[in-house]
Amino acid sequence: MFKSMLEAFLNLFKPLHTGGYPAKEIVLPDGYRGLIEYDGEACIYCDKCEKVCPPGAILFYQQENGEKKYRYNPWLCIYCGECVRACPKPQEALWQSETKQQPALKEEGVNEQWFVWEAACQNSREAYTTAKKAAKTGTNEK
Ligand code: SF4
Ligand code: SF4
């Protein structure tokens, strides 16, 4: 007990191992891939980025009118760049930037609501496919 308290006290006088951010500018290491950026205007909604994402940090919500909505979870993302490599419109729809600060998405509850959204996205697609099939076969009652 005494030993660990002494060690903790002595650590106060040792040099910092962290970068001193935000007082000190972050120096990006060689090979730094960067944060994920997305532009819905350039996106063709092919879903490739969603399919290849290892942790499932990208989701597309299917709206009733056929349009899709992009969702991204920067807290789940491992910044591997697979989505950018798979994207048919890299640097336009999806890219990695050297921005050092993550966009302030936390307020929207992105991470907290992720699993709820995951289920909602899945359901929205199933509902859309069912409605489309029904419309094709003329069994749509609307
Ligand atoms: S960088 Fe990797 S983990 Fe992050 S969204 Fe793209 S594919 Fe998913
Ligand atoms: S892979 Fe690119 S074009 Fe396709 S949905 Fe993702 S961001 Fe859009």
mmCIF file of N, CA and C and ligand atoms in Angstrom:
data_model
loop_
_atom_site.group_PDB
_atom_site.id
_atom_site.type_symbol
_atom_site.label_atom_id
_atom_site.label_comp_id
_atom_site.label_asym_id
_atom_site.label_seq_id
_atom_site.Cartn_x
_atom_site.Cartn_y
_atom_site.Cartn_z
ATOM 1 N N MET A 1 0.841 -1.210 0.000
ATOM 2 C CA MET A 1 0.000 0.000 0.000
ATOM 3 C C MET A 1 0.875 1.258 0.000
ATOM 4 N N PHE A 2 1.818 1.294 0.972
ATOM 5 C CA PHE A 2 2.703 2.459 1.078
ATOM 6 C C PHE A 2 3.540 2.605 -0.188
ATOM 7 N N LYS A 3 3.995 1.423 -0.696
ATOM 8 C CA LYS A 3 4.856 1.428 -1.880
ATOM 9 C C LYS A 3 4.127 2.040 -3.090
ATOM 10 N N SER A 4 2.858 1.622 -3.274
ATOM 11 C CA SER A 4 2.120 2.131 -4.431
ATOM 12 C C SER A 4 1.787 3.612 -4.267
ATOM 13 N N MET A 5 1.534 4.049 -3.014
ATOM 14 C CA MET A 5 1.257 5.479 -2.785
ATOM 15 C C MET A 5 2.506 6.310 -3.077
ATOM 16 N N LEU A 6 3.655 5.778 -2.674
ATOM 17 C CA LEU A 6 4.918 6.483 -2.916
ATOM 18 C C LEU A 6 5.174 6.583 -4.422
ATOM 19 N N GLU A 7 4.898 5.473 -5.122
ATOM 20 C CA GLU A 7 5.109 5.454 -6.570
ATOM 21 C C GLU A 7 4.187 6.462 -7.263
ATOM 22 N N ALA A 8 2.941 6.510 -6.829
ATOM 23 C CA ALA A 8 1.985 7.462 -7.405
ATOM 24 C C ALA A 8 2.461 8.894 -7.164
ATOM 25 N N PHE A 9 2.974 9.168 -5.962
ATOM 26 C CA PHE A 9 3.453 10.512 -5.620
ATOM 27 C C PHE A 9 4.660 10.884 -6.485
ATOM 28 N N LEU A 10 5.588 9.941 -6.621
ATOM 29 C CA LEU A 10 6.805 10.218 -7.396
ATOM 30 C C LEU A 10 6.493 10.420 -8.884
ATOM 31 N N ASN A 11 5.429 9.762 -9.351
ATOM 32 C CA ASN A 11 5.031 9.899 -10.761
ATOM 33 C C ASN A 11 4.621 11.328 -11.105
ATOM 34 N N LEU A 12 4.190 12.065 -10.081
ATOM 35 C CA LEU A 12 3.783 13.457 -10.314
ATOM 36 C C LEU A 12 4.942 14.306 -10.828
ATOM 37 N N PHE A 13 6.155 13.895 -10.534
ATOM 38 C CA PHE A 13 7.331 14.700 -10.919
ATOM 39 C C PHE A 13 8.062 14.139 -12.151
ATOM 40 N N LYS A 14 7.500 13.080 -12.723
ATOM 41 C CA LYS A 14 8.132 12.494 -13.907
ATOM 42 C C LYS A 14 7.600 13.181 -15.177
ATOM 43 N N PRO A 15 8.375 13.164 -16.272
ATOM 44 C CA PRO A 15 7.865 13.791 -17.504
ATOM 45 C C PRO A 15 6.636 13.056 -18.037
ATOM 46 N N LEU A 16 5.776 13.813 -18.713
ATOM 47 C CA LEU A 16 4.528 13.238 -19.248
ATOM 48 C C LEU A 16 4.808 12.255 -20.371
ATOM 49 N N HIS A 17 4.016 11.201 -20.438
ATOM 50 C CA HIS A 17 4.140 10.254 -21.552
ATOM 51 C C HIS A 17 3.123 10.577 -22.637
ATOM 52 N N THR A 18 2.163 11.427 -22.315
ATOM 53 C CA THR A 18 1.156 11.794 -23.308
ATOM 54 C C THR A 18 1.629 13.024 -24.074
ATOM 55 N N GLY A 19 0.918 13.348 -25.160
ATOM 56 C CA GLY A 19 1.365 14.419 -26.046
ATOM 57 C C GLY A 19 1.097 15.829 -25.543
ATOM 58 N N GLY A 20 0.376 15.980 -24.483
ATOM 59 C CA GLY A 20 0.086 17.318 -23.976
ATOM 60 C C GLY A 20 -1.033 18.020 -24.728
ATOM 61 N N TYR A 21 -1.836 17.258 -25.514
ATOM 62 C CA TYR A 21 -2.951 17.841 -26.257
ATOM 63 C C TYR A 21 -4.010 18.354 -25.280
ATOM 64 N N PRO A 22 -4.659 19.488 -25.456
ATOM 65 C CA PRO A 22 -4.646 20.340 -26.653
ATOM 66 C C PRO A 22 -3.615 21.466 -26.607
ATOM 67 N N ALA A 23 -2.883 21.590 -25.492
ATOM 68 C CA ALA A 23 -1.897 22.678 -25.416
ATOM 69 C C ALA A 23 -0.827 22.513 -26.486
ATOM 70 N N LYS A 24 -0.467 21.266 -26.762
ATOM 71 C CA LYS A 24 0.566 21.008 -27.780
ATOM 72 C C LYS A 24 -0.064 20.443 -29.037
ATOM 73 N N GLU A 25 0.417 20.868 -30.168
ATOM 74 C CA GLU A 25 -0.086 20.381 -31.456
ATOM 75 C C GLU A 25 0.222 18.885 -31.616
ATOM 76 N N ILE A 26 -0.752 18.120 -32.091
ATOM 77 C CA ILE A 26 -0.519 16.691 -32.303
ATOM 78 C C ILE A 26 0.333 16.501 -33.569
ATOM 79 N N VAL A 27 1.355 15.676 -33.472
ATOM 80 C CA VAL A 27 2.145 15.349 -34.671
ATOM 81 C C VAL A 27 1.638 14.008 -35.176
ATOM 82 N N LEU A 28 1.092 14.005 -36.387
ATOM 83 C CA LEU A 28 0.530 12.770 -36.924
ATOM 84 C C LEU A 28 1.650 11.807 -37.308
ATOM 85 N N PRO A 29 1.556 10.548 -36.901
ATOM 86 C CA PRO A 29 2.606 9.592 -37.245
ATOM 87 C C PRO A 29 2.562 9.213 -38.719
ATOM 88 N N ASP A 30 3.678 8.706 -39.242
ATOM 89 C CA ASP A 30 3.718 8.253 -40.636
ATOM 90 C C ASP A 30 2.715 7.123 -40.805
ATOM 91 N N GLY A 31 2.004 7.109 -41.885
ATOM 92 C CA GLY A 31 1.043 6.038 -42.130
ATOM 93 C C GLY A 31 -0.298 6.274 -41.456
ATOM 94 N N TYR A 32 -0.474 7.427 -40.854
ATOM 95 C CA TYR A 32 -1.758 7.754 -40.207
ATOM 96 C C TYR A 32 -2.858 7.756 -41.260
ATOM 97 N N ARG A 33 -3.916 7.024 -41.028
ATOM 98 C CA ARG A 33 -4.944 6.871 -42.059
ATOM 99 C C ARG A 33 -5.970 7.994 -42.016
ATOM 100 N N GLY A 34 -6.336 8.429 -40.844
ATOM 101 C CA GLY A 34 -7.245 9.563 -40.748
ATOM 102 C C GLY A 34 -8.672 9.198 -40.411
ATOM 103 N N LEU A 35 -9.435 10.237 -40.138
ATOM 104 C CA LEU A 35 -10.835 10.085 -39.755
ATOM 105 C C LEU A 35 -11.707 9.896 -40.998
ATOM 106 N N ILE A 36 -12.845 9.305 -40.788
ATOM 107 C CA ILE A 36 -13.745 9.017 -41.913
ATOM 108 C C ILE A 36 -14.643 10.215 -42.210
ATOM 109 N N GLU A 37 -14.641 10.612 -43.461
ATOM 110 C CA GLU A 37 -15.501 11.717 -43.905
ATOM 111 C C GLU A 37 -16.437 11.185 -44.993
ATOM 112 N N TYR A 38 -17.624 11.753 -45.049
ATOM 113 C CA TYR A 38 -18.637 11.259 -45.995
ATOM 114 C C TYR A 38 -19.391 12.427 -46.615
ATOM 115 N N ASP A 39 -19.735 12.276 -47.892
ATOM 116 C CA ASP A 39 -20.543 13.296 -48.568
ATOM 117 C C ASP A 39 -21.734 12.625 -49.235
ATOM 118 N N GLY A 40 -22.899 12.852 -48.668
ATOM 119 C CA GLY A 40 -24.132 12.235 -49.166
ATOM 120 C C GLY A 40 -24.483 12.661 -50.585
ATOM 121 N N GLU A 41 -23.990 13.815 -51.007
ATOM 122 C CA GLU A 41 -24.286 14.314 -52.361
ATOM 123 C C GLU A 41 -23.587 13.451 -53.409
ATOM 124 N N ALA A 42 -22.400 12.975 -53.072
ATOM 125 C CA ALA A 42 -21.621 12.188 -54.034
ATOM 126 C C ALA A 42 -21.896 10.691 -53.919
ATOM 127 N N CYS A 43 -22.465 10.281 -52.807
ATOM 128 C CA CYS A 43 -22.719 8.859 -52.546
ATOM 129 C C CYS A 43 -23.761 8.288 -53.509
ATOM 130 N N ILE A 44 -23.516 7.066 -53.994
ATOM 131 C CA ILE A 44 -24.492 6.432 -54.891
ATOM 132 C C ILE A 44 -25.282 5.336 -54.144
ATOM 133 N N TYR A 45 -25.070 5.241 -52.855
ATOM 134 C CA TYR A 45 -25.813 4.329 -51.964
ATOM 135 C C TYR A 45 -25.758 2.871 -52.412
ATOM 136 N N CYS A 46 -24.552 2.445 -52.720
ATOM 137 C CA CYS A 46 -24.361 1.058 -53.147
ATOM 138 C C CYS A 46 -24.212 0.116 -51.950
ATOM 139 N N ASP A 47 -24.040 0.655 -50.778
ATOM 140 C CA ASP A 47 -23.907 -0.100 -49.508
ATOM 141 C C ASP A 47 -22.595 -0.865 -49.344
ATOM 142 N N LYS A 48 -21.667 -0.678 -50.280
ATOM 143 C CA LYS A 48 -20.422 -1.462 -50.201
ATOM 144 C C LYS A 48 -19.659 -1.163 -48.915
ATOM 145 N N CYS A 49 -19.631 0.102 -48.525
ATOM 146 C CA CYS A 49 -18.893 0.480 -47.314
ATOM 147 C C CYS A 49 -19.493 -0.216 -46.092
ATOM 148 N N GLU A 50 -20.806 -0.311 -46.073
ATOM 149 C CA GLU A 50 -21.487 -0.956 -44.950
ATOM 150 C C GLU A 50 -21.150 -2.445 -44.899
ATOM 151 N N LYS A 51 -21.120 -3.071 -46.071
ATOM 152 C CA LYS A 51 -20.882 -4.517 -46.133
ATOM 153 C C LYS A 51 -19.473 -4.897 -45.682
ATOM 154 N N VAL A 52 -18.485 -4.068 -46.025
ATOM 155 C CA VAL A 52 -17.098 -4.458 -45.715
ATOM 156 C C VAL A 52 -16.631 -4.009 -44.330
ATOM 157 N N CYS A 53 -17.393 -3.177 -43.675
ATOM 158 C CA CYS A 53 -16.942 -2.614 -42.390
ATOM 159 C C CYS A 53 -16.855 -3.705 -41.304
ATOM 160 N N PRO A 54 -15.650 -4.007 -40.812
ATOM 161 C CA PRO A 54 -15.526 -5.107 -39.833
ATOM 162 C C PRO A 54 -16.384 -4.957 -38.563
ATOM 163 N N PRO A 55 -16.382 -3.790 -37.903
ATOM 164 C CA PRO A 55 -17.199 -3.722 -36.688
ATOM 165 C C PRO A 55 -18.645 -3.290 -36.932
ATOM 166 N N GLY A 56 -19.009 -3.001 -38.181
ATOM 167 C CA GLY A 56 -20.383 -2.551 -38.451
ATOM 168 C C GLY A 56 -20.611 -1.120 -38.020
ATOM 169 N N ALA A 57 -19.658 -0.250 -38.347
ATOM 170 C CA ALA A 57 -19.757 1.151 -37.916
ATOM 171 C C ALA A 57 -20.484 2.040 -38.923
ATOM 172 N N ILE A 58 -20.907 1.430 -40.046
ATOM 173 C CA ILE A 58 -21.680 2.186 -41.041
ATOM 174 C C ILE A 58 -23.012 1.477 -41.238
ATOM 175 N N LEU A 59 -24.073 2.246 -41.250
ATOM 176 C CA LEU A 59 -25.412 1.691 -41.468
ATOM 177 C C LEU A 59 -26.163 2.566 -42.459
ATOM 178 N N PHE A 60 -27.024 1.947 -43.240
ATOM 179 C CA PHE A 60 -27.916 2.722 -44.099
ATOM 180 C C PHE A 60 -29.357 2.400 -43.732
ATOM 181 N N TYR A 61 -30.077 3.448 -43.477
ATOM 182 C CA TYR A 61 -31.501 3.314 -43.157
ATOM 183 C C TYR A 61 -32.294 3.501 -44.447
ATOM 184 N N GLN A 62 -33.184 2.565 -44.728
ATOM 185 C CA GLN A 62 -33.992 2.625 -45.949
ATOM 186 C C GLN A 62 -35.298 3.352 -45.669
ATOM 187 N N GLN A 63 -35.486 4.477 -46.312
ATOM 188 C CA GLN A 63 -36.728 5.218 -46.112
ATOM 189 C C GLN A 63 -37.817 4.706 -47.049
ATOM 190 N N GLU A 64 -39.049 5.004 -46.705
ATOM 191 C CA GLU A 64 -40.178 4.492 -47.496
ATOM 192 C C GLU A 64 -40.134 4.952 -48.950
ATOM 193 N N ASN A 65 -39.634 6.163 -49.170
ATOM 194 C CA ASN A 65 -39.571 6.704 -50.538
ATOM 195 C C ASN A 65 -38.400 6.144 -51.343
ATOM 196 N N GLY A 66 -37.660 5.210 -50.758
ATOM 197 C CA GLY A 66 -36.552 4.574 -51.472
ATOM 198 C C GLY A 66 -35.191 5.185 -51.172
ATOM 199 N N GLU A 67 -35.198 6.372 -50.573
ATOM 200 C CA GLU A 67 -33.913 7.011 -50.268
ATOM 201 C C GLU A 67 -33.280 6.364 -49.048
ATOM 202 N N LYS A 68 -31.957 6.446 -49.005
ATOM 203 C CA LYS A 68 -31.246 5.858 -47.866
ATOM 204 C C LYS A 68 -30.576 6.944 -47.034
ATOM 205 N N LYS A 69 -30.445 6.641 -45.765
ATOM 206 C CA LYS A 69 -29.817 7.589 -44.851
ATOM 207 C C LYS A 69 -28.573 6.961 -44.246
ATOM 208 N N TYR A 70 -27.478 7.670 -44.320
ATOM 209 C CA TYR A 70 -26.176 7.174 -43.826
ATOM 210 C C TYR A 70 -26.047 7.420 -42.332
ATOM 211 N N ARG A 71 -25.548 6.409 -41.648
ATOM 212 C CA ARG A 71 -25.245 6.545 -40.226
ATOM 213 C C ARG A 71 -23.841 6.013 -39.990
ATOM 214 N N TYR A 72 -23.079 6.723 -39.195
ATOM 215 C CA TYR A 72 -21.697 6.318 -38.930
ATOM 216 C C TYR A 72 -21.400 6.489 -37.449
ATOM 217 N N ASN A 73 -20.728 5.486 -36.895
ATOM 218 C CA ASN A 73 -20.395 5.539 -35.474
ATOM 219 C C ASN A 73 -18.872 5.652 -35.291
ATOM 220 N N PRO A 74 -18.379 6.866 -35.030
ATOM 221 C CA PRO A 74 -16.930 7.053 -34.902
ATOM 222 C C PRO A 74 -16.334 6.363 -33.678
ATOM 223 N N TRP A 75 -17.188 5.969 -32.748
ATOM 224 C CA TRP A 75 -16.690 5.294 -31.540
ATOM 225 C C TRP A 75 -16.553 3.789 -31.754
ATOM 226 N N LEU A 76 -17.237 3.297 -32.766
ATOM 227 C CA LEU A 76 -17.165 1.873 -33.088
ATOM 228 C C LEU A 76 -16.106 1.630 -34.173
ATOM 229 N N CYS A 77 -15.884 2.640 -34.982
ATOM 230 C CA CYS A 77 -14.941 2.571 -36.100
ATOM 231 C C CYS A 77 -13.516 2.271 -35.614
ATOM 232 N N ILE A 78 -12.812 1.409 -36.372
ATOM 233 C CA ILE A 78 -11.410 1.115 -36.017
ATOM 234 C C ILE A 78 -10.456 1.779 -37.023
ATOM 235 N N TYR A 79 -11.006 2.604 -37.910
ATOM 236 C CA TYR A 79 -10.221 3.417 -38.853
ATOM 237 C C TYR A 79 -9.297 2.576 -39.740
ATOM 238 N N CYS A 80 -9.826 1.434 -40.164
ATOM 239 C CA CYS A 80 -9.041 0.516 -40.987
ATOM 240 C C CYS A 80 -8.996 0.958 -42.453
ATOM 241 N N GLY A 81 -9.986 1.747 -42.880
ATOM 242 C CA GLY A 81 -10.011 2.244 -44.257
ATOM 243 C C GLY A 81 -10.638 1.296 -45.261
ATOM 244 N N GLU A 82 -11.181 0.175 -44.816
ATOM 245 C CA GLU A 82 -11.795 -0.801 -45.741
ATOM 246 C C GLU A 82 -12.962 -0.184 -46.501
ATOM 247 N N CYS A 83 -13.729 0.642 -45.840
ATOM 248 C CA CYS A 83 -14.894 1.267 -46.478
ATOM 249 C C CYS A 83 -14.457 2.159 -47.635
ATOM 250 N N VAL A 84 -13.381 2.909 -47.428
ATOM 251 C CA VAL A 84 -12.880 3.811 -48.475
ATOM 252 C C VAL A 84 -12.347 3.001 -49.648
ATOM 253 N N ARG A 85 -11.666 1.896 -49.337
ATOM 254 C CA ARG A 85 -11.129 1.042 -50.409
ATOM 255 C C ARG A 85 -12.264 0.413 -51.225
ATOM 256 N N ALA A 86 -13.369 0.103 -50.576
ATOM 257 C CA ALA A 86 -14.485 -0.554 -51.273
ATOM 258 C C ALA A 86 -15.356 0.435 -52.040
ATOM 259 N N CYS A 87 -15.277 1.690 -51.664
ATOM 260 C CA CYS A 87 -16.173 2.712 -52.246
ATOM 261 C C CYS A 87 -15.856 2.974 -53.717
ATOM 262 N N PRO A 88 -16.887 2.917 -54.598
ATOM 263 C CA PRO A 88 -16.640 3.217 -56.013
ATOM 264 C C PRO A 88 -16.376 4.696 -56.262
ATOM 265 N N LYS A 89 -16.639 5.525 -55.253
ATOM 266 C CA LYS A 89 -16.371 6.964 -55.422
ATOM 267 C C LYS A 89 -15.471 7.474 -54.294
ATOM 268 N N PRO A 90 -14.272 6.870 -54.179
ATOM 269 C CA PRO A 90 -13.382 7.320 -53.114
ATOM 270 C C PRO A 90 -12.947 8.765 -53.333
ATOM 271 N N GLN A 91 -12.719 9.441 -52.255
ATOM 272 C CA GLN A 91 -12.333 10.869 -52.245
ATOM 273 C C GLN A 91 -13.488 11.788 -52.619
ATOM 274 N N GLU A 92 -14.603 11.211 -53.051
ATOM 275 C CA GLU A 92 -15.760 12.059 -53.345
ATOM 276 C C GLU A 92 -16.865 11.783 -52.333
ATOM 277 N N ALA A 93 -17.245 10.491 -52.240
ATOM 278 C CA ALA A 93 -18.317 10.130 -51.311
ATOM 279 C C ALA A 93 -17.757 9.752 -49.943
ATOM 280 N N LEU A 94 -16.602 9.102 -49.939
ATOM 281 C CA LEU A 94 -16.030 8.594 -48.687
ATOM 282 C C LEU A 94 -14.513 8.707 -48.756
ATOM 283 N N TRP A 95 -13.933 9.208 -47.693
ATOM 284 C CA TRP A 95 -12.471 9.347 -47.682
ATOM 285 C C TRP A 95 -11.987 9.467 -46.239
ATOM 286 N N GLN A 96 -10.667 9.377 -46.108
ATOM 287 C CA GLN A 96 -10.068 9.559 -44.793
ATOM 288 C C GLN A 96 -9.296 10.867 -44.803
ATOM 289 N N SER A 97 -9.527 11.668 -43.802
ATOM 290 C CA SER A 97 -8.870 12.970 -43.762
ATOM 291 C C SER A 97 -7.953 13.048 -42.554
ATOM 292 N N GLU A 98 -7.041 13.980 -42.609
ATOM 293 C CA GLU A 98 -6.108 14.140 -41.500
ATOM 294 C C GLU A 98 -6.624 15.138 -40.463
ATOM 295 N N THR A 99 -7.929 15.347 -40.466
ATOM 296 C CA THR A 99 -8.528 16.201 -39.439
ATOM 297 C C THR A 99 -8.213 15.559 -38.100
ATOM 298 N N LYS A 100 -7.802 16.362 -37.159
ATOM 299 C CA LYS A 100 -7.396 15.773 -35.878
ATOM 300 C C LYS A 100 -8.551 15.671 -34.897
ATOM 301 N N GLN A 101 -9.591 16.395 -35.147
ATOM 302 C CA GLN A 101 -10.693 16.391 -34.194
ATOM 303 C C GLN A 101 -11.937 15.718 -34.773
ATOM 304 N N GLN A 102 -12.459 14.783 -34.033
ATOM 305 C CA GLN A 102 -13.662 14.075 -34.451
ATOM 306 C C GLN A 102 -14.847 15.033 -34.451
ATOM 307 N N PRO A 103 -15.693 14.984 -35.505
ATOM 308 C CA PRO A 103 -16.875 15.849 -35.469
ATOM 309 C C PRO A 103 -17.717 15.564 -34.224
ATOM 310 N N ALA A 104 -18.316 16.597 -33.695
ATOM 311 C CA ALA A 104 -19.061 16.454 -32.430
ATOM 312 C C ALA A 104 -20.385 15.745 -32.650
ATOM 313 N N LEU A 105 -20.326 14.440 -32.692
ATOM 314 C CA LEU A 105 -21.540 13.650 -32.921
ATOM 315 C C LEU A 105 -22.106 13.097 -31.632
ATOM 316 N N LYS A 106 -21.343 13.220 -30.566
ATOM 317 C CA LYS A 106 -21.731 12.578 -29.321
ATOM 318 C C LYS A 106 -23.084 13.078 -28.809
ATOM 319 N N GLU A 107 -23.336 14.363 -29.066
ATOM 320 C CA GLU A 107 -24.591 14.941 -28.576
ATOM 321 C C GLU A 107 -25.803 14.250 -29.199
ATOM 322 N N GLU A 108 -25.613 13.739 -30.408
ATOM 323 C CA GLU A 108 -26.739 13.091 -31.091
ATOM 324 C C GLU A 108 -27.003 11.699 -30.536
ATOM 325 N N GLY A 109 -26.145 11.222 -29.661
ATOM 326 C CA GLY A 109 -26.344 9.902 -29.071
ATOM 327 C C GLY A 109 -26.016 8.779 -30.041
ATOM 328 N N VAL A 110 -25.103 9.026 -30.969
ATOM 329 C CA VAL A 110 -24.766 8.036 -31.995
ATOM 330 C C VAL A 110 -24.376 6.691 -31.372
ATOM 331 N N ASN A 111 -23.462 6.750 -30.447
ATOM 332 C CA ASN A 111 -22.964 5.498 -29.864
ATOM 333 C C ASN A 111 -24.025 4.824 -28.988
ATOM 334 N N GLU A 112 -24.685 5.624 -28.197
ATOM 335 C CA GLU A 112 -25.686 5.087 -27.257
ATOM 336 C C GLU A 112 -26.861 4.442 -27.984
ATOM 337 N N GLN A 113 -27.220 5.012 -29.137
ATOM 338 C CA GLN A 113 -28.393 4.535 -29.877
ATOM 339 C C GLN A 113 -28.041 3.520 -30.965
ATOM 340 N N TRP A 114 -26.762 3.157 -31.071
ATOM 341 C CA TRP A 114 -26.314 2.396 -32.225
ATOM 342 C C TRP A 114 -27.063 1.084 -32.433
ATOM 343 N N PHE A 115 -27.218 0.329 -31.379
ATOM 344 C CA PHE A 115 -27.858 -0.984 -31.544
ATOM 345 C C PHE A 115 -29.354 -0.857 -31.836
ATOM 346 N N VAL A 116 -29.926 0.231 -31.375
ATOM 347 C CA VAL A 116 -31.330 0.502 -31.705
ATOM 348 C C VAL A 116 -31.420 0.817 -33.203
ATOM 349 N N TRP A 117 -30.501 1.635 -33.669
ATOM 350 C CA TRP A 117 -30.479 1.993 -35.088
ATOM 351 C C TRP A 117 -30.195 0.792 -35.969
ATOM 352 N N GLU A 118 -29.329 -0.079 -35.469
ATOM 353 C CA GLU A 118 -28.973 -1.268 -36.238
ATOM 354 C C GLU A 118 -30.239 -2.080 -36.544
ATOM 355 N N ALA A 119 -31.035 -2.287 -35.529
ATOM 356 C CA ALA A 119 -32.284 -3.031 -35.692
ATOM 357 C C ALA A 119 -33.244 -2.260 -36.594
ATOM 358 N N ALA A 120 -33.295 -0.936 -36.401
ATOM 359 C CA ALA A 120 -34.207 -0.106 -37.207
ATOM 360 C C ALA A 120 -33.813 -0.145 -38.679
ATOM 361 N N CYS A 121 -32.503 -0.136 -38.951
ATOM 362 C CA CYS A 121 -32.033 -0.172 -40.343
ATOM 363 C C CYS A 121 -32.403 -1.496 -40.997
ATOM 364 N N GLN A 122 -32.182 -2.579 -40.253
ATOM 365 C CA GLN A 122 -32.515 -3.922 -40.742
ATOM 366 C C GLN A 122 -34.013 -4.015 -41.043
ATOM 367 N N ASN A 123 -34.828 -3.552 -40.099
ATOM 368 C CA ASN A 123 -36.283 -3.601 -40.275
ATOM 369 C C ASN A 123 -36.738 -2.742 -41.447
ATOM 370 N N SER A 124 -36.100 -1.571 -41.586
ATOM 371 C CA SER A 124 -36.504 -0.652 -42.658
ATOM 372 C C SER A 124 -36.258 -1.284 -44.025
ATOM 373 N N ARG A 125 -35.180 -2.045 -44.126
ATOM 374 C CA ARG A 125 -34.875 -2.687 -45.415
ATOM 375 C C ARG A 125 -35.839 -3.823 -45.711
ATOM 376 N N GLU A 126 -36.098 -4.591 -44.666
ATOM 377 C CA GLU A 126 -37.032 -5.710 -44.864
ATOM 378 C C GLU A 126 -38.409 -5.189 -45.264
ATOM 379 N N ALA A 127 -38.837 -4.128 -44.576
ATOM 380 C CA ALA A 127 -40.151 -3.550 -44.867
ATOM 381 C C ALA A 127 -40.187 -3.015 -46.295
ATOM 382 N N TYR A 128 -39.086 -2.397 -46.699
ATOM 383 C CA TYR A 128 -39.010 -1.821 -48.046
ATOM 384 C C TYR A 128 -39.066 -2.921 -49.110
ATOM 385 N N THR A 129 -38.301 -3.998 -48.878
ATOM 386 C CA THR A 129 -38.271 -5.111 -49.831
ATOM 387 C C THR A 129 -39.650 -5.767 -49.923
ATOM 388 N N THR A 130 -40.275 -5.964 -48.783
ATOM 389 C CA THR A 130 -41.610 -6.583 -48.767
ATOM 390 C C THR A 130 -42.610 -5.714 -49.531
ATOM 391 N N ALA A 131 -42.560 -4.403 -49.267
ATOM 392 C CA ALA A 131 -43.486 -3.486 -49.941
ATOM 393 C C ALA A 131 -43.247 -3.477 -51.445
ATOM 394 N N LYS A 132 -41.983 -3.563 -51.825
ATOM 395 C CA LYS A 132 -41.642 -3.548 -53.254
ATOM 396 C C LYS A 132 -42.152 -4.806 -53.944
ATOM 397 N N LYS A 133 -41.943 -5.929 -53.252
ATOM 398 C CA LYS A 133 -42.409 -7.218 -53.807
ATOM 399 C C LYS A 133 -43.914 -7.214 -53.942
ATOM 400 N N ALA A 134 -44.580 -6.713 -52.894
ATOM 401 C CA ALA A 134 -46.044 -6.675 -52.893
ATOM 402 C C ALA A 134 -46.556 -5.797 -54.028
ATOM 403 N N ALA A 135 -45.867 -4.671 -54.251
ATOM 404 C CA ALA A 135 -46.275 -3.762 -55.321
ATOM 405 C C ALA A 135 -46.110 -4.428 -56.682
ATOM 406 N N LYS A 136 -45.075 -5.241 -56.818
ATOM 407 C CA LYS A 136 -44.793 -5.926 -58.075
ATOM 408 C C LYS A 136 -45.833 -6.983 -58.391
ATOM 409 N N THR A 137 -46.187 -7.731 -57.335
ATOM 410 C CA THR A 137 -47.139 -8.828 -57.560
ATOM 411 C C THR A 137 -48.598 -8.360 -57.435
ATOM 412 N N GLY A 138 -48.787 -7.072 -57.152
ATOM 413 C CA GLY A 138 -50.140 -6.513 -57.066
ATOM 414 C C GLY A 138 -50.874 -6.869 -55.804
ATOM 415 N N THR A 139 -50.137 -7.308 -54.788
ATOM 416 C CA THR A 139 -50.807 -7.648 -53.523
ATOM 417 C C THR A 139 -50.761 -6.512 -52.520
ATOM 418 N N ASN A 140 -50.260 -5.363 -52.973
ATOM 419 C CA ASN A 140 -50.188 -4.211 -52.093
ATOM 420 C C ASN A 140 -51.593 -3.632 -51.910
ATOM 421 N N GLU A 141 -52.021 -3.514 -50.696
ATOM 422 C CA GLU A 141 -53.390 -3.039 -50.456
ATOM 423 C C GLU A 141 -53.502 -1.535 -50.441
ATOM 424 N N LYS A 142 -52.386 -0.804 -50.511
ATOM 425 C CA LYS A 142 -52.423 0.658 -50.433
ATOM 426 C C LYS A 142 -53.111 1.252 -51.639
HETATM 427 S S1 SF4 B 1 -12.631 2.737 -41.363
HETATM 428 FE FE1 SF4 B 1 -12.997 0.520 -41.091
HETATM 429 S S2 SF4 B 1 -14.135 0.393 -39.191
HETATM 430 FE FE2 SF4 B 1 -14.238 2.533 -39.804
HETATM 431 S S3 SF4 B 1 -16.135 2.728 -40.945
HETATM 432 FE FE3 SF4 B 1 -14.524 2.283 -42.431
HETATM 433 S S4 SF4 B 1 -14.524 0.039 -42.651
HETATM 434 FE FE4 SF4 B 1 -15.663 0.547 -40.792
HETATM 435 S S1 SF4 B 2 -19.392 2.671 -50.755
HETATM 436 FE FE1 SF4 B 2 -19.262 4.862 -51.219
HETATM 437 S S2 SF4 B 2 -20.828 5.208 -52.780
HETATM 438 FE FE2 SF4 B 2 -21.242 3.202 -51.836
HETATM 439 S S3 SF4 B 2 -22.698 3.672 -50.190
HETATM 440 FE FE3 SF4 B 2 -20.673 3.760 -49.270
HETATM 441 S S4 SF4 B 2 -20.065 5.909 -49.427
HETATM 442 FE FE4 SF4 B 2 -21.767 5.624 -50.794
#
